[in-house]
Amino acid sequence: MADIKVKHGLEILRTSKRYGNLYELAFTQDNLYLAYLDARKGKRKKVGTYTFEKSLGSNLDSLFNELKTQTYTPLPYREFEVYEPKKRVIQAPEFRDLIVQHAIYRVIYNIFNSSFIDTSFACRKNGGTHKASNYTQKEMRTYDSDRYTLKLDIRKFFYSIDRDILKKLFEKKIKDKKFVNLMMVFADANTSKVGIPIGNLLSQIYSLVYLNELDHYVKRVLKVKSYVRYVDDFVLIGLPLEEAKIMQRKCEEFVKEKLNLELSHWHILKIKRGINFVGYRTWKSAKFVRKHTLYKFKKAVIKQKISSIVSIIGHAKGTKTLSYFKKIVESYMPNYSLLPNRSIKCLNM
């Protein structure tokens, strides 16, 4: 029996447990225009956006025709390096290709999101680091302080994703081969069979799909009650010591055997010692931002880089670090009027 779901103005046809006809649904002229509106958010001043918009109608028509005739090929990525704080190579798509990614994203997000666990917080609507951190602290408070947390992360996660495995995970939900093949074009980062681009919009949801297998293994097979994941960092909370050791071995075996990944680091600590996760040092009673963020904030205040100051204050909302930030601002930037009201309000909480 066919099941029609309407999401984002699109009719998505599902037969049995797999979705079909997605290529035609994603690449209508209407959906490409809506994808263009999504793609330009926060990018109106960029050269690529401006150039595309100068001949918007003809550029969208050209993109539509290329996709309709299956002659579409993405342009080469623009590569650059960032330090956050470690070095990463970012592969940024051209604006026209970002539109195509948004058109795909508009179709697949709800298809895959419905299968994700509630405590996978990265790159999801109503998710984010604050939600992940708040959940972690809430769960820590439900256990005795002498119980343990197990924190793990994946070694070079985006660079290590096996694209053959990724494609099979797509095919579990999608039976439209033409659509899956185009999805995989945006997963191709190099000549080897591993790695997806860091900088692609679609890489975000691809990473969620890939580690969703791990989430369900931890929750359904290992039966861990308190579990949280943010991208490739994941935490199991409230375990006895011996159980934490067993869980570490089982998680390591699972990611290696099923996902062709390796663990990078893992830590087993008593809850009373706190946990370093999603940018916060968290205890039952209090939460602080990481030390590196303190350094970045002071540097931003001294140089009066308002956008950076506002961003870091927003990150520190709800933490004990705000009182320290307020002292830094008072020492190096006594003119509070340079900051928006929401930031001033945050500092005075």
Coordinates of C-alpha atoms in Angstrom, one line a residue:
M1 CA 0.0 0.0 0.0
A2 CA 1.5 3.3 -1.0
D3 CA 1.9 6.0 1.7
I4 CA 2.2 9.6 0.7
K5 CA 3.8 12.0 3.1
V6 CA 3.8 15.8 2.6
K7 CA 6.9 17.5 3.9
H8 CA 8.3 21.0 3.0
G9 CA 5.6 21.2 0.3
L10 CA 6.8 18.0 -1.4
E11 CA 4.9 14.8 -1.8
I12 CA 7.1 11.9 -0.9
L13 CA 5.9 8.5 -2.1
R14 CA 6.8 5.5 0.0
T15 CA 6.0 1.9 -1.0
S16 CA 6.5 -0.6 1.8
K17 CA 9.5 0.7 3.7
R18 CA 11.5 2.3 0.9
Y19 CA 10.9 5.6 -0.9
G20 CA 10.8 6.0 -4.7
N21 CA 10.5 8.7 -7.3
L22 CA 12.6 11.1 -5.3
Y23 CA 14.7 12.3 -8.2
E24 CA 11.6 13.8 -9.9
L25 CA 10.3 15.2 -6.6
A26 CA 13.6 16.9 -5.7
F27 CA 14.3 18.5 -9.0
T28 CA 11.2 20.3 -10.0
Q29 CA 11.5 24.0 -10.8
D30 CA 9.5 24.9 -7.7
N31 CA 11.7 22.9 -5.4
L32 CA 14.9 24.2 -7.0
Y33 CA 13.7 27.8 -6.3
L34 CA 12.9 26.9 -2.7
A35 CA 16.3 25.3 -2.4
Y36 CA 17.9 28.5 -3.8
L37 CA 16.1 30.5 -1.1
D38 CA 17.6 28.1 1.5
A39 CA 21.1 28.2 0.0
R40 CA 21.3 32.0 0.0
K41 CA 20.5 32.4 3.7
G42 CA 23.5 34.1 5.3
K43 CA 25.3 34.2 2.0
R44 CA 23.7 37.2 0.2
K45 CA 26.9 39.2 0.3
K46 CA 29.1 36.4 -1.1
V47 CA 30.4 36.7 -4.7
G48 CA 29.1 33.3 -5.8
T49 CA 25.6 34.2 -4.6
Y50 CA 25.7 37.6 -6.2
T51 CA 26.9 36.2 -9.5
F52 CA 24.2 33.5 -9.6
E53 CA 21.5 36.0 -8.7
K54 CA 22.4 38.4 -11.6
S55 CA 20.9 35.9 -14.0
L56 CA 18.7 34.0 -11.5
G57 CA 16.0 32.9 -13.9
S58 CA 18.3 31.6 -16.6
N59 CA 20.7 30.0 -14.1
L60 CA 17.9 28.1 -12.4
D61 CA 16.5 27.0 -15.7
S62 CA 19.9 25.8 -16.8
L63 CA 20.3 23.8 -13.5
F64 CA 16.8 22.4 -13.9
N65 CA 17.5 21.2 -17.5
E66 CA 20.9 19.7 -16.6
L67 CA 19.2 17.7 -13.8
K68 CA 16.3 16.7 -16.0
T69 CA 18.5 15.4 -18.7
Q70 CA 21.0 13.9 -16.2
T71 CA 23.9 15.9 -17.6
Y72 CA 24.5 17.7 -14.3
T73 CA 28.0 17.6 -12.9
P74 CA 29.1 19.6 -9.8
L75 CA 31.9 22.1 -10.3
P76 CA 35.2 21.4 -8.4
Y77 CA 35.2 22.3 -4.7
R78 CA 37.0 25.4 -3.4
E79 CA 39.5 24.1 -0.8
F80 CA 40.8 26.0 2.2
E81 CA 42.1 25.3 5.7
V82 CA 40.6 26.2 9.1
Y83 CA 41.9 25.6 12.6
E84 CA 39.1 24.7 15.2
P85 CA 41.6 24.4 17.0
K86 CA 43.0 21.5 14.9
K87 CA 43.7 21.8 11.2
R88 CA 40.8 20.8 8.8
V89 CA 40.6 21.0 5.0
I90 CA 37.3 22.4 4.0
Q91 CA 35.8 21.6 0.6
A92 CA 33.2 24.3 -0.2
P93 CA 30.8 23.8 -3.1
E94 CA 30.0 26.5 -5.7
F95 CA 26.7 28.2 -5.1
R96 CA 24.8 26.4 -7.9
D97 CA 25.9 23.1 -6.4
L98 CA 24.8 24.2 -3.0
I99 CA 21.3 24.7 -4.4
V100 CA 21.3 21.1 -5.7
Q101 CA 22.4 19.9 -2.2
H102 CA 19.6 21.9 -0.6
A103 CA 17.1 20.4 -3.1
I104 CA 18.3 16.9 -2.0
Y105 CA 18.3 17.8 1.7
R106 CA 14.7 19.1 1.5
V107 CA 13.6 15.6 0.4
I108 CA 15.8 13.3 2.5
Y109 CA 15.9 15.1 5.9
N110 CA 12.5 13.9 7.1
I111 CA 13.0 10.4 5.6
F112 CA 16.1 9.8 7.7
N113 CA 15.3 12.0 10.7
S114 CA 12.4 9.8 11.6
S115 CA 14.8 6.9 12.2
F116 CA 17.3 8.9 14.4
I117 CA 17.2 8.5 18.2
D118 CA 16.1 11.6 20.2
T119 CA 19.6 12.0 21.9
S120 CA 21.5 12.4 18.6
F121 CA 21.8 16.2 18.7
A122 CA 24.1 17.4 15.9
C123 CA 22.8 19.0 12.7
R124 CA 19.2 18.5 13.5
K125 CA 16.3 20.9 13.9
N126 CA 15.8 21.7 17.6
G127 CA 19.2 20.2 18.3
G128 CA 22.6 21.8 18.9
T129 CA 25.3 21.8 21.6
H130 CA 23.2 23.5 24.2
K131 CA 20.6 20.7 24.0
A132 CA 23.3 18.0 24.0
S133 CA 25.0 19.6 27.0
N134 CA 21.8 20.1 29.0
Y135 CA 20.7 16.5 28.4
T136 CA 24.1 15.2 29.6
Q137 CA 24.0 17.2 32.8
K138 CA 20.4 16.2 33.5
E139 CA 21.3 12.5 33.1
M140 CA 24.4 12.9 35.3
R141 CA 22.2 14.2 38.1
T142 CA 20.1 11.1 38.1
Y143 CA 23.0 8.8 39.1
D144 CA 25.2 8.4 42.1
S145 CA 28.4 10.5 41.8
D146 CA 30.5 7.3 42.1
R147 CA 29.0 5.9 38.9
Y148 CA 30.9 6.3 35.7
T149 CA 30.7 8.0 32.3
L150 CA 32.2 6.5 29.2
K151 CA 33.2 9.1 26.6
L152 CA 34.3 8.0 23.1
D153 CA 35.1 9.5 19.8
I154 CA 35.8 8.3 16.2
R155 CA 39.3 8.7 14.7
K156 CA 39.2 11.1 11.7
F157 CA 35.5 10.5 11.3
F158 CA 34.6 12.4 8.1
Y159 CA 37.8 11.3 6.4
S160 CA 37.1 7.6 7.3
I161 CA 33.5 7.1 6.3
D162 CA 33.3 4.1 4.0
R163 CA 31.3 5.2 1.0
D164 CA 30.2 1.7 0.0
I165 CA 28.7 1.3 3.5
L166 CA 27.1 4.7 3.3
K167 CA 25.5 3.9 0.0
K168 CA 24.0 0.7 1.4
L169 CA 22.6 2.7 4.3
F170 CA 20.9 5.1 1.8
E171 CA 19.5 2.1 -0.1
K172 CA 17.8 0.8 3.0
K173 CA 15.5 3.7 2.8
I174 CA 15.6 4.8 -0.8
K175 CA 14.9 2.6 -3.9
D176 CA 15.5 5.3 -6.5
K177 CA 18.9 4.4 -7.9
K178 CA 19.2 7.6 -9.9
F179 CA 18.6 9.7 -6.8
V180 CA 21.0 7.6 -4.7
N181 CA 23.7 7.9 -7.3
L182 CA 23.5 11.7 -7.3
M183 CA 23.6 11.7 -3.5
M184 CA 26.8 9.7 -3.7
V185 CA 28.3 12.3 -6.1
F186 CA 28.3 14.7 -3.2
A187 CA 29.9 12.1 -0.9
D188 CA 32.9 11.7 -3.2
A189 CA 35.9 13.4 -1.7
N190 CA 38.8 11.7 -3.3
T191 CA 39.9 8.7 -5.4
S192 CA 39.8 6.2 -2.5
K193 CA 36.6 4.6 -1.2
V194 CA 36.7 6.4 2.2
G195 CA 36.0 9.9 3.3
I196 CA 33.3 12.5 2.5
P197 CA 33.9 16.3 2.1
I198 CA 34.0 18.5 5.2
G199 CA 32.1 21.6 4.1
N200 CA 29.2 20.0 2.2
L201 CA 25.7 20.6 3.5
L202 CA 24.9 17.0 2.8
S203 CA 27.9 15.7 4.7
Q204 CA 26.1 16.7 7.9
I205 CA 23.1 14.4 7.3
Y206 CA 25.3 11.7 5.8
S207 CA 27.3 11.6 9.0
L208 CA 24.0 11.2 11.0
V209 CA 22.9 8.4 8.8
Y210 CA 26.2 6.6 9.1
L211 CA 26.4 6.6 12.9
N212 CA 22.7 6.0 13.4
E213 CA 23.6 2.3 13.3
L214 CA 25.8 2.8 16.3
D215 CA 23.1 4.7 18.2
H216 CA 20.6 1.9 17.8
Y217 CA 23.2 -0.7 18.7
V218 CA 23.9 1.1 22.0
K219 CA 20.3 1.7 22.8
R220 CA 18.6 -1.5 21.6
V221 CA 21.4 -4.1 21.9
L222 CA 23.5 -2.8 24.8
K223 CA 20.4 -1.4 26.5
V224 CA 22.1 1.7 27.7
K225 CA 19.6 4.0 29.2
S226 CA 21.5 7.3 29.2
Y227 CA 23.3 7.9 26.0
V228 CA 24.1 11.0 24.0
R229 CA 25.9 11.7 20.7
Y230 CA 27.1 14.8 19.0
V231 CA 28.6 14.1 15.5
D232 CA 31.4 11.6 16.3
D233 CA 31.6 12.2 20.1
F234 CA 29.3 10.0 22.2
V235 CA 28.8 9.4 25.9
L236 CA 27.3 6.6 28.0
I237 CA 26.3 7.8 31.5
G238 CA 25.7 6.2 34.8
L239 CA 27.6 2.9 34.4
P240 CA 29.3 0.7 37.0
L241 CA 33.0 0.5 36.3
E242 CA 33.1 -3.0 34.9
E243 CA 30.1 -2.4 32.7
A244 CA 31.8 0.8 31.4
K245 CA 34.9 -1.3 30.4
I246 CA 32.7 -3.9 28.6
M247 CA 30.7 -1.1 26.8
Q248 CA 34.0 0.4 25.6
R249 CA 35.1 -2.9 24.1
K250 CA 31.7 -3.6 22.5
C251 CA 31.5 -0.1 20.9
E252 CA 35.0 -0.4 19.6
E253 CA 34.2 -3.8 18.1
F254 CA 31.0 -2.5 16.5
V255 CA 32.4 0.6 14.8
K256 CA 35.3 -1.5 13.4
E257 CA 33.3 -4.5 12.2
K258 CA 30.1 -2.8 11.0
L259 CA 31.2 0.7 10.0
N260 CA 34.9 0.2 9.2
L261 CA 35.9 3.0 11.7
E262 CA 38.3 3.2 14.7
L263 CA 38.0 4.9 18.0
S264 CA 40.3 7.8 18.6
H265 CA 40.0 8.4 22.4
W266 CA 38.0 7.0 25.2
H267 CA 37.7 8.0 28.8
I268 CA 36.1 6.3 31.8
L269 CA 35.6 8.7 34.7
K270 CA 33.4 9.0 37.8
I271 CA 30.5 11.3 37.4
K272 CA 31.8 13.5 40.3
R273 CA 34.9 14.2 38.2
G274 CA 32.8 15.9 35.5
I275 CA 32.9 15.4 31.7
N276 CA 34.4 17.4 28.8
F277 CA 31.8 17.3 26.1
V278 CA 30.4 19.5 23.2
G279 CA 32.5 22.5 24.3
Y280 CA 31.7 22.4 28.0
R281 CA 33.2 21.1 31.2
T282 CA 30.2 19.7 33.0
W283 CA 29.5 18.6 36.6
K284 CA 26.2 17.9 38.3
S285 CA 26.2 21.3 40.0
A286 CA 27.8 23.5 37.4
K287 CA 29.0 23.9 33.8
F288 CA 31.9 25.9 32.3
V289 CA 33.2 26.5 28.8
R290 CA 36.5 24.9 27.8
K291 CA 39.8 26.7 28.6
H292 CA 40.5 27.3 25.0
T293 CA 37.3 29.2 24.7
L294 CA 38.4 31.5 27.6
Y295 CA 41.5 32.3 25.6
K296 CA 39.6 33.0 22.4
F297 CA 37.1 35.3 24.3
K298 CA 39.8 37.4 25.9
K299 CA 41.6 37.7 22.6
A300 CA 38.3 38.8 20.8
V301 CA 37.5 41.4 23.5
I302 CA 41.0 42.9 23.3
K303 CA 40.7 43.2 19.5
Q304 CA 37.0 44.2 19.9
K305 CA 35.8 41.6 17.4
I306 CA 32.1 42.0 18.1
S307 CA 30.8 39.0 16.1
S308 CA 33.2 36.6 17.9
I309 CA 32.4 38.1 21.3
V310 CA 28.6 37.7 20.7
S311 CA 29.1 34.1 19.5
I312 CA 31.1 33.0 22.5
I313 CA 28.8 34.7 25.0
G314 CA 25.9 32.8 23.3
H315 CA 27.9 29.6 23.6
A316 CA 28.5 30.3 27.3
K317 CA 24.8 30.9 28.1
G318 CA 23.8 29.0 31.2
T319 CA 27.3 28.4 32.4
K320 CA 29.3 29.7 35.4
T321 CA 31.8 31.2 33.0
L322 CA 29.7 34.3 32.3
S323 CA 30.8 36.0 35.5
Y324 CA 34.4 35.7 34.3
F325 CA 33.5 36.9 30.8
K326 CA 31.8 40.0 32.4
K327 CA 35.1 40.9 34.2
I328 CA 37.0 40.6 30.9
V329 CA 34.6 42.9 29.1
E330 CA 34.7 45.4 32.0
S331 CA 38.5 45.4 32.0
Y332 CA 39.1 45.7 28.2
M333 CA 35.8 47.1 26.7
P334 CA 34.0 49.2 29.3
N335 CA 31.7 50.6 26.6
Y336 CA 29.0 48.0 26.8
S337 CA 26.9 49.7 24.1
L338 CA 29.1 48.1 21.4
L339 CA 27.4 44.8 22.3
P340 CA 23.8 43.9 21.4
N341 CA 21.3 43.9 24.2
R342 CA 21.0 40.1 24.2
S343 CA 24.7 39.7 24.9
I344 CA 24.6 42.4 27.7
K345 CA 21.6 40.6 29.2
C346 CA 23.5 37.3 29.1
L347 CA 26.5 38.8 30.9
N348 CA 24.3 40.2 33.7
M349 CA 22.4 37.0 34.4

